[in-house]
C-alpha cells in the first residue's frame, strides 16, 4: 500500500509539472512575456482575498488558544462591534456608518482622541495628518495611470494612515482594558479601517463594549444544587 501511494504521488508531481510547463510555454508562444506577466498578476490578485481571510483565521485561532491556556480572559472587555460585522450582519445603521467612515475616518479618529482626553490641537493635527495621507494614497494611486511607480509611494502613505488608526485603537483598548494586541490593531486597521473607526468610536460609550464570552447563567435545578452553584460562581470569579 505504501509503495502504491508513493507511486501515485510521483505520478501526480510529474503530471502537474508538465501541465504548468505546458501552460507557461503556450502563454509565451501566444502573447510573449506580457501574457505571462498578466497571469502572474491575476494569480496575486486572486490570492489577496485568501490572505485577508487567513489573517482573520489566524487571529481567531490565537484567541481561542489563548483562552484555552488561560492567557486571555474570556469574560474580559471587548469591542461590541466586530471588524467583519458590517459584512455578516443585517444592520442598516452599521452599513451607513461603514460608508461614512470610508471618507470620514480621520474625523472619527480625531473625535475619539478628543474623548480620550487629548487637546484640541492634538486631535486637529491628527485629523489633518490622516487626511493628507489618505488623499495622498488615493491621488498617487490614480497617478499611477500616468506615472510609473507612483503606487509604491501611495501604499507607503496608506500604511502610515493605518499606523495612526492602529495607535488610536491601541489607546482605546488601554483606556477600557479591552482584549487584544498591537499586531491585531494594525492588521485590522490595514484591512478594514472603516470597521475599526466604528469600533473605536462606539467603544467610548458603554453600549459599544461587551465581553468575549457572556457569563454563564447558573441556576440551581434543586435545593441540593445550591452548594455546587456557589462553587461554580466562585470559580468564575477567580477566572476573571
PDB file of C-alpha atoms in Angstrom:
ATOM      1  CA  UNK A   1       0.000   0.000   0.000  1.00  0.00           C
ATOM      2  CA  UNK A   2       2.828   2.382   0.852  1.00  0.00           C
ATOM      3  CA  UNK A   3       4.512   1.572  -2.476  1.00  0.00           C
ATOM      4  CA  UNK A   4       1.273   2.360  -4.313  1.00  0.00           C
ATOM      5  CA  UNK A   5       0.882   5.694  -2.507  1.00  0.00           C
ATOM      6  CA  UNK A   6       4.444   6.717  -3.371  1.00  0.00           C
ATOM      7  CA  UNK A   7       3.822   5.795  -6.992  1.00  0.00           C
ATOM      8  CA  UNK A   8       0.604   7.821  -7.144  1.00  0.00           C
ATOM      9  CA  UNK A   9       2.320  10.847  -5.575  1.00  0.00           C
ATOM     10  CA  UNK A  10       5.146  10.634  -8.076  1.00  0.00           C
ATOM     11  CA  UNK A  11       2.698  10.444 -10.984  1.00  0.00           C
ATOM     12  CA  UNK A  12       0.824  13.486  -9.677  1.00  0.00           C
ATOM     13  CA  UNK A  13       4.028  15.500  -9.400  1.00  0.00           C
ATOM     14  CA  UNK A  14       5.009  14.631 -12.955  1.00  0.00           C
ATOM     15  CA  UNK A  15       1.521  15.482 -14.260  1.00  0.00           C
ATOM     16  CA  UNK A  16       1.406  18.908 -12.588  1.00  0.00           C
ATOM     17  CA  UNK A  17       4.992  19.715 -13.577  1.00  0.00           C
ATOM     18  CA  UNK A  18       4.242  19.052 -17.254  1.00  0.00           C
ATOM     19  CA  UNK A  19       0.871  20.839 -17.048  1.00  0.00           C
ATOM     20  CA  UNK A  20       2.367  24.026 -15.582  1.00  0.00           C
ATOM     21  CA  UNK A  21       5.261  23.942 -18.007  1.00  0.00           C
ATOM     22  CA  UNK A  22       2.906  23.476 -20.956  1.00  0.00           C
ATOM     23  CA  UNK A  23       0.681  26.355 -19.810  1.00  0.00           C
ATOM     24  CA  UNK A  24       3.660  28.710 -19.416  1.00  0.00           C
ATOM     25  CA  UNK A  25       5.035  27.673 -22.827  1.00  0.00           C
ATOM     26  CA  UNK A  26       1.674  28.240 -24.505  1.00  0.00           C
ATOM     27  CA  UNK A  27       1.365  31.705 -22.938  1.00  0.00           C
ATOM     28  CA  UNK A  28       4.875  32.669 -24.019  1.00  0.00           C
ATOM     29  CA  UNK A  29       4.215  31.467 -27.556  1.00  0.00           C
ATOM     30  CA  UNK A  30       0.823  33.162 -27.807  1.00  0.00           C
ATOM     31  CA  UNK A  31       1.420  36.522 -26.140  1.00  0.00           C
ATOM     32  CA  UNK A  32       5.044  36.674 -25.112  1.00  0.00           C
ATOM     33  CA  UNK A  33       6.203  37.829 -21.690  1.00  0.00           C
ATOM     34  CA  UNK A  34       3.222  40.197 -21.375  1.00  0.00           C
ATOM     35  CA  UNK A  35       0.799  37.274 -21.201  1.00  0.00           C
ATOM     36  CA  UNK A  36       2.890  35.578 -18.523  1.00  0.00           C
ATOM     37  CA  UNK A  37       3.022  38.800 -16.501  1.00  0.00           C
ATOM     38  CA  UNK A  38      -0.754  39.105 -16.782  1.00  0.00           C
ATOM     39  CA  UNK A  39      -1.123  35.561 -15.430  1.00  0.00           C
ATOM     40  CA  UNK A  40       1.196  36.341 -12.515  1.00  0.00           C
ATOM     41  CA  UNK A  41      -0.771  39.489 -11.704  1.00  0.00           C
ATOM     42  CA  UNK A  42      -4.067  37.590 -11.849  1.00  0.00           C
ATOM     43  CA  UNK A  43      -2.660  34.924  -9.515  1.00  0.00           C
ATOM     44  CA  UNK A  44      -1.605  37.550  -6.980  1.00  0.00           C
ATOM     45  CA  UNK A  45      -4.964  39.339  -7.113  1.00  0.00           C
ATOM     46  CA  UNK A  46      -6.795  36.031  -6.677  1.00  0.00           C
ATOM     47  CA  UNK A  47      -4.713  35.184  -3.624  1.00  0.00           C
ATOM     48  CA  UNK A  48      -5.233  38.562  -1.926  1.00  0.00           C
ATOM     49  CA  UNK A  49      -8.741  37.817  -0.538  1.00  0.00           C
ATOM     50  CA  UNK A  50      -7.494  34.493   0.802  1.00  0.00           C
ATOM     51  CA  UNK A  51      -4.595  36.266   2.506  1.00  0.00           C
ATOM     52  CA  UNK A  52      -7.057  38.608   4.243  1.00  0.00           C
ATOM     53  CA  UNK A  53      -9.224  35.668   5.279  1.00  0.00           C
ATOM     54  CA  UNK A  54      -6.223  33.769   6.621  1.00  0.00           C
ATOM     55  CA  UNK A  55      -5.232  36.800   8.714  1.00  0.00           C
ATOM     56  CA  UNK A  56      -8.594  36.764  10.497  1.00  0.00           C
ATOM     57  CA  UNK A  57      -8.499  32.970  10.874  1.00  0.00           C
ATOM     58  CA  UNK A  58      -5.032  33.118  12.445  1.00  0.00           C
ATOM     59  CA  UNK A  59      -6.154  35.805  14.879  1.00  0.00           C
ATOM     60  CA  UNK A  60      -9.254  33.804  15.810  1.00  0.00           C
ATOM     61  CA  UNK A  61      -7.075  30.720  16.348  1.00  0.00           C
ATOM     62  CA  UNK A  62      -4.690  32.709  18.546  1.00  0.00           C
ATOM     63  CA  UNK A  63      -7.567  33.991  20.679  1.00  0.00           C
ATOM     64  CA  UNK A  64      -9.036  30.522  21.049  1.00  0.00           C
ATOM     65  CA  UNK A  65      -5.719  29.022  22.151  1.00  0.00           C
ATOM     66  CA  UNK A  66      -5.030  31.940  24.497  1.00  0.00           C
ATOM     67  CA  UNK A  67      -8.389  31.432  26.214  1.00  0.00           C
ATOM     68  CA  UNK A  68      -7.827  27.683  26.368  1.00  0.00           C
ATOM     69  CA  UNK A  69      -4.490  28.072  28.182  1.00  0.00           C
ATOM     70  CA  UNK A  70      -5.646  30.899  30.451  1.00  0.00           C
ATOM     71  CA  UNK A  71      -3.599  33.697  28.857  1.00  0.00           C
ATOM     72  CA  UNK A  72      -6.739  35.545  27.774  1.00  0.00           C
ATOM     73  CA  UNK A  73      -9.725  36.228  29.995  1.00  0.00           C
ATOM     74  CA  UNK A  74     -12.833  35.017  28.122  1.00  0.00           C
ATOM     75  CA  UNK A  75     -15.027  37.297  30.237  1.00  0.00           C
ATOM     76  CA  UNK A  76     -12.849  40.370  29.727  1.00  0.00           C
ATOM     77  CA  UNK A  77     -13.932  43.560  27.989  1.00  0.00           C
ATOM     78  CA  UNK A  78     -14.089  43.532  24.213  1.00  0.00           C
ATOM     79  CA  UNK A  79     -15.442  45.628  21.341  1.00  0.00           C
ATOM     80  CA  UNK A  80     -19.151  45.009  20.885  1.00  0.00           C
ATOM     81  CA  UNK A  81     -18.869  45.542  17.119  1.00  0.00           C
ATOM     82  CA  UNK A  82     -16.638  43.093  15.295  1.00  0.00           C
ATOM     83  CA  UNK A  83     -14.395  44.066  12.404  1.00  0.00           C
ATOM     84  CA  UNK A  84     -16.398  41.965   9.922  1.00  0.00           C
ATOM     85  CA  UNK A  85     -19.840  42.730  11.368  1.00  0.00           C
ATOM     86  CA  UNK A  86     -20.754  45.127   8.510  1.00  0.00           C
ATOM     87  CA  UNK A  87     -20.454  42.137   6.146  1.00  0.00           C
ATOM     88  CA  UNK A  88     -22.035  39.441   8.310  1.00  0.00           C
ATOM     89  CA  UNK A  89     -24.992  41.218   9.933  1.00  0.00           C
ATOM     90  CA  UNK A  90     -28.081  42.937   8.582  1.00  0.00           C
ATOM     91  CA  UNK A  91     -27.867  46.342  10.227  1.00  0.00           C
ATOM     92  CA  UNK A  92     -28.662  49.378   8.109  1.00  0.00           C
ATOM     93  CA  UNK A  93     -27.161  51.841  10.595  1.00  0.00           C
ATOM     94  CA  UNK A  94     -23.944  49.836  10.657  1.00  0.00           C
ATOM     95  CA  UNK A  95     -23.791  49.925   6.865  1.00  0.00           C
ATOM     96  CA  UNK A  96     -24.335  53.686   6.880  1.00  0.00           C
ATOM     97  CA  UNK A  97     -21.567  54.185   9.457  1.00  0.00           C
ATOM     98  CA  UNK A  98     -19.239  51.994   7.416  1.00  0.00           C
ATOM     99  CA  UNK A  99     -19.913  54.034   4.270  1.00  0.00           C
ATOM    100  CA  UNK A 100     -19.375  57.311   6.152  1.00  0.00           C
ATOM    101  CA  UNK A 101     -16.051  56.158   7.577  1.00  0.00           C
ATOM    102  CA  UNK A 102     -14.771  55.281   4.147  1.00  0.00           C
ATOM    103  CA  UNK A 103     -14.303  59.046   3.758  1.00  0.00           C
ATOM    104  CA  UNK A 104     -14.663  60.468   7.288  1.00  0.00           C
ATOM    105  CA  UNK A 105     -12.273  58.109   9.072  1.00  0.00           C
ATOM    106  CA  UNK A 106      -9.835  60.915  10.102  1.00  0.00           C
ATOM    107  CA  UNK A 107     -12.732  62.854  11.652  1.00  0.00           C
ATOM    108  CA  UNK A 108     -13.775  59.793  13.656  1.00  0.00           C
ATOM    109  CA  UNK A 109     -10.194  59.315  14.827  1.00  0.00           C
ATOM    110  CA  UNK A 110      -9.975  62.950  15.937  1.00  0.00           C
ATOM    111  CA  UNK A 111     -13.256  62.720  17.886  1.00  0.00           C
ATOM    112  CA  UNK A 112     -12.099  59.516  19.588  1.00  0.00           C
ATOM    113  CA  UNK A 113      -8.755  61.035  20.576  1.00  0.00           C
ATOM    114  CA  UNK A 114     -10.577  64.072  21.960  1.00  0.00           C
ATOM    115  CA  UNK A 115     -12.847  61.805  24.021  1.00  0.00           C
ATOM    116  CA  UNK A 116      -9.741  60.075  25.374  1.00  0.00           C
ATOM    117  CA  UNK A 117      -8.561  63.396  26.765  1.00  0.00           C
ATOM    118  CA  UNK A 118      -6.322  64.782  24.050  1.00  0.00           C
ATOM    119  CA  UNK A 119      -6.314  68.508  23.479  1.00  0.00           C
ATOM    120  CA  UNK A 120      -7.906  70.246  20.537  1.00  0.00           C
ATOM    121  CA  UNK A 121      -4.550  70.953  18.901  1.00  0.00           C
ATOM    122  CA  UNK A 122      -3.511  67.313  19.100  1.00  0.00           C
ATOM    123  CA  UNK A 123      -6.760  65.961  17.681  1.00  0.00           C
ATOM    124  CA  UNK A 124      -6.778  68.563  14.886  1.00  0.00           C
ATOM    125  CA  UNK A 125      -3.198  67.708  13.958  1.00  0.00           C
ATOM    126  CA  UNK A 126      -4.064  64.019  13.886  1.00  0.00           C
ATOM    127  CA  UNK A 127      -7.089  64.659  11.666  1.00  0.00           C
ATOM    128  CA  UNK A 128      -5.116  66.779   9.187  1.00  0.00           C
ATOM    129  CA  UNK A 129      -2.225  64.305   9.040  1.00  0.00           C
ATOM    130  CA  UNK A 130      -4.567  61.359   8.488  1.00  0.00           C
ATOM    131  CA  UNK A 131      -6.437  63.214   5.745  1.00  0.00           C
ATOM    132  CA  UNK A 132      -3.179  64.168   3.984  1.00  0.00           C
ATOM    133  CA  UNK A 133      -2.062  60.540   3.988  1.00  0.00           C
ATOM    134  CA  UNK A 134      -5.498  59.312   2.882  1.00  0.00           C
ATOM    135  CA  UNK A 135      -5.746  61.764  -0.020  1.00  0.00           C
ATOM    136  CA  UNK A 136      -2.130  61.024  -0.979  1.00  0.00           C
ATOM    137  CA  UNK A 137      -2.988  57.327  -1.117  1.00  0.00           C
ATOM    138  CA  UNK A 138      -5.965  57.947  -3.421  1.00  0.00           C
ATOM    139  CA  UNK A 139      -4.231  60.577  -5.564  1.00  0.00           C
ATOM    140  CA  UNK A 140      -0.981  58.691  -6.079  1.00  0.00           C
ATOM    141  CA  UNK A 141      -2.881  55.505  -6.884  1.00  0.00           C
ATOM    142  CA  UNK A 142      -4.688  57.366  -9.682  1.00  0.00           C
ATOM    143  CA  UNK A 143      -1.411  58.984 -10.754  1.00  0.00           C
ATOM    144  CA  UNK A 144      -0.022  55.513 -11.424  1.00  0.00           C
ATOM    145  CA  UNK A 145      -2.009  55.610 -14.680  1.00  0.00           C
ATOM    146  CA  UNK A 146       0.424  58.212 -15.988  1.00  0.00           C
ATOM    147  CA  UNK A 147       3.468  57.985 -13.721  1.00  0.00           C
ATOM    148  CA  UNK A 148       5.025  54.576 -13.295  1.00  0.00           C
ATOM    149  CA  UNK A 149       5.951  53.712  -9.725  1.00  0.00           C
ATOM    150  CA  UNK A 150       3.580  56.173  -8.030  1.00  0.00           C
ATOM    151  CA  UNK A 151       1.655  53.298  -6.469  1.00  0.00           C
ATOM    152  CA  UNK A 152       4.640  52.446  -4.249  1.00  0.00           C
ATOM    153  CA  UNK A 153       4.535  55.869  -2.596  1.00  0.00           C
ATOM    154  CA  UNK A 154       0.734  55.700  -2.375  1.00  0.00           C
ATOM    155  CA  UNK A 155       0.850  52.457  -0.402  1.00  0.00           C
ATOM    156  CA  UNK A 156       3.504  53.860   1.897  1.00  0.00           C
ATOM    157  CA  UNK A 157       1.025  56.643   2.654  1.00  0.00           C
ATOM    158  CA  UNK A 158      -1.735  54.130   3.314  1.00  0.00           C
ATOM    159  CA  UNK A 159       0.499  52.083   5.634  1.00  0.00           C
ATOM    160  CA  UNK A 160       1.215  55.266   7.599  1.00  0.00           C
ATOM    161  CA  UNK A 161      -2.509  56.063   7.714  1.00  0.00           C
ATOM    162  CA  UNK A 162      -3.217  52.566   9.061  1.00  0.00           C
ATOM    163  CA  UNK A 163      -0.486  53.030  11.680  1.00  0.00           C
ATOM    164  CA  UNK A 164      -2.193  56.175  13.010  1.00  0.00           C
ATOM    165  CA  UNK A 165      -5.515  54.354  13.280  1.00  0.00           C
ATOM    166  CA  UNK A 166      -3.693  51.450  14.937  1.00  0.00           C
ATOM    167  CA  UNK A 167      -2.361  53.829  17.602  1.00  0.00           C
ATOM    168  CA  UNK A 168      -5.880  55.166  18.228  1.00  0.00           C
ATOM    169  CA  UNK A 169      -7.305  51.645  18.578  1.00  0.00           C
ATOM    170  CA  UNK A 170      -4.491  50.671  20.960  1.00  0.00           C
ATOM    171  CA  UNK A 171      -5.212  53.768  23.085  1.00  0.00           C
ATOM    172  CA  UNK A 172      -8.915  52.866  23.277  1.00  0.00           C
ATOM    173  CA  UNK A 173      -8.050  49.313  24.308  1.00  0.00           C
ATOM    174  CA  UNK A 174      -5.720  50.592  27.010  1.00  0.00           C
ATOM    175  CA  UNK A 175      -8.381  53.005  28.268  1.00  0.00           C
ATOM    176  CA  UNK A 176     -11.046  50.337  28.765  1.00  0.00           C
ATOM    177  CA  UNK A 177      -8.887  47.230  29.263  1.00  0.00           C
ATOM    178  CA  UNK A 178     -10.076  45.612  26.042  1.00  0.00           C
ATOM    179  CA  UNK A 179      -8.510  42.330  24.981  1.00  0.00           C
ATOM    180  CA  UNK A 180      -6.113  42.460  22.036  1.00  0.00           C
ATOM    181  CA  UNK A 181      -2.590  43.350  20.940  1.00  0.00           C
ATOM    182  CA  UNK A 182      -0.791  45.803  18.685  1.00  0.00           C
ATOM    183  CA  UNK A 183      -0.476  43.291  15.819  1.00  0.00           C
ATOM    184  CA  UNK A 184      -4.228  42.745  15.793  1.00  0.00           C
ATOM    185  CA  UNK A 185      -4.748  46.513  15.905  1.00  0.00           C
ATOM    186  CA  UNK A 186      -2.523  47.115  12.893  1.00  0.00           C
ATOM    187  CA  UNK A 187      -3.856  44.386  10.646  1.00  0.00           C
ATOM    188  CA  UNK A 188      -7.464  45.302  11.450  1.00  0.00           C
ATOM    189  CA  UNK A 189      -6.687  48.948  10.622  1.00  0.00           C
ATOM    190  CA  UNK A 190      -4.869  47.919   7.457  1.00  0.00           C
ATOM    191  CA  UNK A 191      -7.564  45.638   6.080  1.00  0.00           C
ATOM    192  CA  UNK A 192     -10.844  47.244   7.229  1.00  0.00           C
ATOM    193  CA  UNK A 193     -10.232  50.752   8.518  1.00  0.00           C
ATOM    194  CA  UNK A 194     -13.924  51.835   8.376  1.00  0.00           C
ATOM    195  CA  UNK A 195     -14.877  48.983  10.714  1.00  0.00           C
ATOM    196  CA  UNK A 196     -12.076  49.915  13.121  1.00  0.00           C
ATOM    197  CA  UNK A 197     -13.323  53.511  13.163  1.00  0.00           C
ATOM    198  CA  UNK A 198     -16.791  52.255  14.112  1.00  0.00           C
ATOM    199  CA  UNK A 199     -15.241  50.140  16.866  1.00  0.00           C
ATOM    200  CA  UNK A 200     -13.219  52.917  18.487  1.00  0.00           C
ATOM    201  CA  UNK A 201     -15.992  55.495  18.289  1.00  0.00           C
ATOM    202  CA  UNK A 202     -18.652  53.187  19.753  1.00  0.00           C
ATOM    203  CA  UNK A 203     -16.295  51.841  22.449  1.00  0.00           C
ATOM    204  CA  UNK A 204     -16.187  55.275  24.070  1.00  0.00           C
ATOM    205  CA  UNK A 205     -19.767  54.602  25.179  1.00  0.00           C
ATOM    206  CA  UNK A 206     -20.770  51.754  27.482  1.00  0.00           C
ATOM    207  CA  UNK A 207     -23.163  50.344  24.868  1.00  0.00           C
ATOM    208  CA  UNK A 208     -20.225  49.880  22.493  1.00  0.00           C
ATOM    209  CA  UNK A 209     -18.360  47.488  24.797  1.00  0.00           C
ATOM    210  CA  UNK A 210     -19.125  43.886  25.658  1.00  0.00           C
ATOM    211  CA  UNK A 211     -17.224  40.710  26.579  1.00  0.00           C
ATOM    212  CA  UNK A 212     -15.660  37.954  24.507  1.00  0.00           C
ATOM    213  CA  UNK A 213     -18.000  35.456  26.157  1.00  0.00           C
ATOM    214  CA  UNK A 214     -21.100  36.050  28.228  1.00  0.00           C
ATOM    215  CA  UNK A 215     -21.162  34.920  31.824  1.00  0.00           C
ATOM    216  CA  UNK A 216     -22.961  31.563  32.155  1.00  0.00           C
ATOM    217  CA  UNK A 217     -26.436  31.765  33.627  1.00  0.00           C
ATOM    218  CA  UNK A 218     -26.098  29.403  36.577  1.00  0.00           C
ATOM    219  CA  UNK A 219     -29.366  28.487  38.245  1.00  0.00           C
ATOM    220  CA  UNK A 220     -29.835  25.589  40.698  1.00  0.00           C
ATOM    221  CA  UNK A 221     -32.208  22.952  39.441  1.00  0.00           C
ATOM    222  CA  UNK A 222     -32.896  21.794  43.002  1.00  0.00           C
ATOM    223  CA  UNK A 223     -32.161  22.997  46.554  1.00  0.00           C
ATOM    224  CA  UNK A 224     -29.331  20.470  46.814  1.00  0.00           C
ATOM    225  CA  UNK A 225     -27.513  22.087  43.880  1.00  0.00           C
ATOM    226  CA  UNK A 226     -27.056  25.450  45.591  1.00  0.00           C
ATOM    227  CA  UNK A 227     -23.749  24.436  47.142  1.00  0.00           C
ATOM    228  CA  UNK A 228     -22.394  23.335  43.768  1.00  0.00           C
ATOM    229  CA  UNK A 229     -23.681  26.562  42.207  1.00  0.00           C
ATOM    230  CA  UNK A 230     -21.767  28.647  44.745  1.00  0.00           C
ATOM    231  CA  UNK A 231     -18.580  26.742  43.901  1.00  0.00           C
ATOM    232  CA  UNK A 232     -19.098  27.366  40.153  1.00  0.00           C
ATOM    233  CA  UNK A 233     -19.664  31.073  40.714  1.00  0.00           C
ATOM    234  CA  UNK A 234     -16.513  31.246  42.855  1.00  0.00           C
ATOM    235  CA  UNK A 235     -14.501  29.543  40.122  1.00  0.00           C
ATOM    236  CA  UNK A 236     -15.789  32.002  37.505  1.00  0.00           C
ATOM    237  CA  UNK A 237     -14.919  34.960  39.713  1.00  0.00           C
ATOM    238  CA  UNK A 238     -11.407  33.590  40.226  1.00  0.00           C
ATOM    239  CA  UNK A 239     -11.008  33.120  36.473  1.00  0.00           C
ATOM    240  CA  UNK A 240     -12.000  36.750  35.902  1.00  0.00           C
TER     241      UNK A 240
END
